Amino acid sequence: MGMSTAEPNARDEARTGPSGVVETHDERRTGKRTVLSGFLFGCGIAASMIDLFIFHLGLQWHHFYDLSTHEIALLTDGIFHAFGWFITVWGLFLLADIRRRGGVNWKCWAGAVVLGVGSFQLLDGVLNHKILGIHQIRYGVDLLLYDTVWIGSAVLFMVIGLLVLRMTRSSRRAR
């Protein structure tokens, strides 16, 4: 039995969203890839630029792993740095591919970047600082203020990123 001309093929499959606007499979995929690209880029920037450059190297408040020798601490910083730049570049390669295929929703991407920064910061602050205890933000001080600012700003970044993503999703549906 052959396919009728009224049936969409796998590439052109369309779906009606909650607001009644028809989105194609490719548009949904591009939107997801845009969010993934921005999220990875944001996580990488938070890891490599903010955490590593400012707190590890600039202020020298901590290293990625502070429970051993200074040499081990520096080695783990190097591995952490390589991982941070890997995910940053991965996000940029995804962005280049999205752009090559037809365009980037920059507001959506920016929202995902902010969400990625906050997500990394929250993961680091809760998992590494509190649960695993492999390092603290700073040593020799009362940590309550530092933890409150670190985790509070992470949650704030995540909320802002999610709000921007929600607004861009709503504006796409309104078209």
CSV table of C-alpha atoms in Angstrom, one decimal, residues 51-52 56 62-67 72-81 120 124 128 132-136 139:
chain,number,residue,atom,x,y,z
A,51,ASP,CA,35.0,29.2,38.7
A,52,LEU,CA,38.4,28.3,37.4
A,56,HIS,CA,40.9,28.8,41.4
A,62,HIS,CA,40.2,26.7,46.4
A,63,HIS,CA,41.1,24.0,43.8
A,64,PHE,CA,38.8,21.4,42.3
A,65,TYR,CA,40.1,18.8,44.8
A,66,ASP,CA,41.5,20.2,48.0
A,67,LEU,CA,41.7,16.9,50.0
A,72,ILE,CA,47.1,16.8,43.1
A,73,ALA,CA,45.0,20.0,43.5
A,74,LEU,CA,46.7,21.6,40.5
A,75,LEU,CA,46.3,18.4,38.4
A,76,THR,CA,42.6,18.2,39.2
A,77,ASP,CA,42.3,21.9,38.2
A,78,GLY,CA,43.9,21.1,34.9
A,79,ILE,CA,41.5,18.2,34.2
A,80,PHE,CA,38.6,20.3,35.3
A,81,HIS,CA,39.8,23.1,33.0
A,120,PHE,CA,26.7,24.4,36.9
A,124,ASP,CA,29.1,22.7,42.1
A,128,ASN,CA,31.1,19.5,45.4
A,132,LEU,CA,31.2,15.5,48.5
A,133,GLY,CA,33.1,18.2,50.4
A,134,ILE,CA,36.0,18.1,47.9
A,135,HIS,CA,36.4,21.8,48.2
A,136,GLN,CA,34.8,24.9,49.8
A,139,TYR,CA,38.8,28.5,53.7
